[in-house]
C-alpha positions in Angstrom: -24.5 7.7 9.4 -21.9 10.3 10.1 -22.1 13.4 7.9 -18.2 13.5 8.0 -16.2 11.4 5.7 -13.5 9.3 7.3 -10.0 9.5 6.4 -8.0 7.0 4.4 -4.4 6.2 5.3 -2.2 3.7 3.3 1.0 2.2 3.9 3.3 1.4 0.9 6.9 0.0 0.3 8.9 -2.7 -1.3 9.6 -6.2 0.0 11.1 -6.3 3.5 10.1 -2.8 4.5 8.5 -3.8 7.7 5.0 -2.8 6.7 3.3 -5.3 9.1 5.1 -4.0 12.2 4.3 -0.3 11.2 0.7 -1.2 10.3 0.2 -2.7 13.8 1.8 0.4 15.4 -0.5 2.8 13.4 -3.6 0.7 14.4 -2.6 0.9 18.1 -1.9 4.7 17.8 -5.2 5.4 16.0 -7.2 3.3 18.6 -5.3 5.2 21.5 -6.4 8.4 19.8 -10.0 7.4 19.9 -10.2 6.8 16.1 -12.7 4.2 14.8 -10.5 2.4 12.2 -11.0 -0.3 9.8 -7.7 -2.2 8.9 -7.3 -4.0 5.6 -4.8 -5.0 3.0 -4.1 -5.5 -0.7 -4.5 -7.6 -2.6 -7.2 -9.1 -0.4 -9.4 -7.6 2.3 -12.6 -9.3 1.2 -13.4 -12.9 0.5 -13.3 -12.3 -3.2 -10.0 -10.4 -2.9 -8.2 -13.0 -0.7 -9.1 -15.7 -3.4 -7.6 -13.4 -6.0 -4.6 -12.8 -3.7 -4.1 -16.5 -3.7 -3.7 -16.6 -7.4 -1.5 -13.5 -7.6 1.1 -14.7 -5.0 1.1 -18.4 -6.0 4.8 -19.2 -6.7 3.6 -22.2 -8.9 2.4 -19.6 -11.3 5.8 -17.9 -11.6 6.1 -16.9 -15.3 2.5 -18.1 -15.8 0.6 -14.7 -15.5 0.9 -12.1 -18.1 1.5 -8.5 -16.9 -1.9 -7.5 -18.2 -3.5 -10.2 -16.3 -1.7 -9.3 -13.2 -2.7 -5.7 -13.5 -6.3 -6.7 -14.0 -6.4 -9.2 -11.2 -5.0 -6.5 -8.9 -7.8 -4.1 -9.8 -10.5 -6.9 -9.5 -9.5 -7.4 -6.0 -9.3 -3.6 -5.5 -12.7 -2.9 -7.0 -14.3 -5.4 -4.6 -12.4 -3.8 -1.7 -13.4 -0.3 -2.4 -17.1 -1.2 -2.7 -17.4 -3.8 0.0 -15.1 -2.1 2.7 -13.4 1.1 2.0 -16.1 3.3 0.5 -18.9 2.2 3.0 -16.5 2.8 5.9 -15.5 6.3 4.8 -19.1 7.2 4.1 -19.9 6.1 7.7 -17.2 8.4 9.1 -14.8 5.6 9.9 -11.1 5.8 9.1 -9.5 3.2 7.0 -5.9 1.9 7.3 -4.8 -0.2 4.4 -1.6 -2.2 3.8 -1.1 -1.0 0.1 -3.6 0.6 -2.4 -3.4 2.0 -5.9 0.1 3.4 -5.5 1.3 -0.3 -5.4 -0.1 -0.9 -8.9 1.9 2.3 -10.2 5.0 0.8 -8.6 4.7 -2.9 -9.1 2.6 -3.2 -12.3 3.8 0.1 -13.7 7.4 0.4 -12.7 8.0 -3.2 -12.3 6.0 -4.8 -15.1 6.1 -1.8 -17.6 2.3 -1.4 -17.9 1.5 2.1 -19.2 0.8 4.6 -16.5 -2.3 5.9 -18.4 -3.7 2.4 -18.4 -3.4 2.2 -14.7 -4.8 5.7 -14.3 -7.9 4.6 -16.4 -8.4 1.5 -14.2 -8.0 3.7 -11.0 -10.9 6.0 -12.2 -13.0 3.1 -13.0 -12.4 0.1 -10.8 -11.1 2.1 -7.8 -13.7 4.9 -8.2 -11.0 7.4 -8.3 -10.3 7.0 -4.7 -7.3 8.5 -3.3 -5.6 8.2 0.2 -5.6 11.2 2.4 -2.1 10.2 3.7 0.4 7.6 2.4 3.4 6.5 4.3 6.1 5.2 2.0 8.6 2.9 3.8 11.7 3.2 1.7 14.9 1.2 1.8 17.6 0.0 -0.5 16.4 -3.0 -2.5 19.3 -5.3 -1.3 18.4 -4.7 2.4 14.8 -5.3 1.8 15.1 -8.6 -0.1 17.5 -10.0 2.5 14.9 -9.3 5.1 11.9 -10.7 3.1 13.9 -13.8 2.1 14.9 -14.6 5.6 11.3 -14.9 6.8 10.2 -18.1 4.9 9.2 -19.3 1.3 9.0 -16.5 -1.1 5.7 -15.9 -3.0 5.5 -15.3 -6.8 6.3 -11.6 -6.6 9.1 -12.0 -4.1 10.8 -14.5 -6.6 11.6 -11.6 -9.1 15.0 -10.5 -9.7 16.6 -7.6 -8.1 16.3 -5.2 -11.1 12.5 -5.7 -10.9 12.5 -4.3 -7.4 14.8 -1.5 -8.3 12.2 -0.4 -10.8 9.4 -0.7 -8.3 11.5 1.4 -5.7 12.1 4.1 -8.3 8.5 4.3 -9.3 7.4 4.6 -5.7 10.0 7.4 -5.0 8.9 9.2 -8.2 5.3 9.0 -7.2 6.1 10.3 -3.7 8.0 13.2 -5.0 5.2 14.2 -7.5 2.5 14.3 -4.7 4.4 15.6 -1.6 1.1 16.9 0.1 -0.1 13.2 0.5 3.1 11.2 0.9 5.4 11.0 3.8 8.6 9.1 3.2 10.0 7.1 5.9 13.6 5.7 5.9 12.9 2.1 6.6 16.7 1.2 6.6 17.0 2.7 10.1 16.6 0.7 13.3 13.1 -0.2 14.1 12.8 2.3 17.0 13.8 5.3 14.6 11.3 4.0 12.0 8.5 3.9 14.6 9.4 7.3 15.9 9.1 8.9 12.5 5.8 7.0 12.0 4.6 8.5 15.3 5.5 12.1 14.4 3.8 11.7 10.9 0.6 10.4 12.4 0.6 13.1 15.3 0.9 15.7 12.7 -1.8 14.3 10.5 -4.2 13.8 13.5 -3.4 17.4 14.7 -4.4 18.7 11.3 -7.7 16.8 11.5 -8.5 18.1 15.0 -8.4 14.5 16.3 -5.9 14.8 19.0 -2.1 14.3 19.2 -0.2 11.0 19.5 2.4 11.2 22.4 
């Protein structure tokens, strides 16, 4: 086992922000830089987590899951992901790249659902073992643009069926969290053309890799 802890990079953002495309680009850039990276997602990433994801996103359950239940289910999936995938990989010196992590709960269950932030923080300490990413890229864009993109790609899941004001609160919570932790967050304007978004992402990752002594992405 490596004596050096791996690095944990997360990707956050609202609906239609383009996280899948950016995630694939980050994976390729890290591999090109010689980084041994594990890629995962939330909710999900483990067999148990994927089963929980199915419940959380089931449109048939719209209006049928209490905010407290949603929060606990999110952290149940997260607890499994941390113990089964993230913590072991980091301990072995591997890097982890995740599509969402605990910041999403502060945004969606906190900002969107109105769950108390101290409740989320308590679950973060316990269920997520207090684990924090080393770098978080927040793909930020106006809610109307994001929803138009998301709803143009197929049937909506339970979360995507929420009203626009829900997503406005999510965005506000994400932006407030990024502003409060500038050392960890890098905000990317995801309303730009894809080439411009990816250029910004490459720059952020190159800067981070250089700081780790892991090479520079060209």
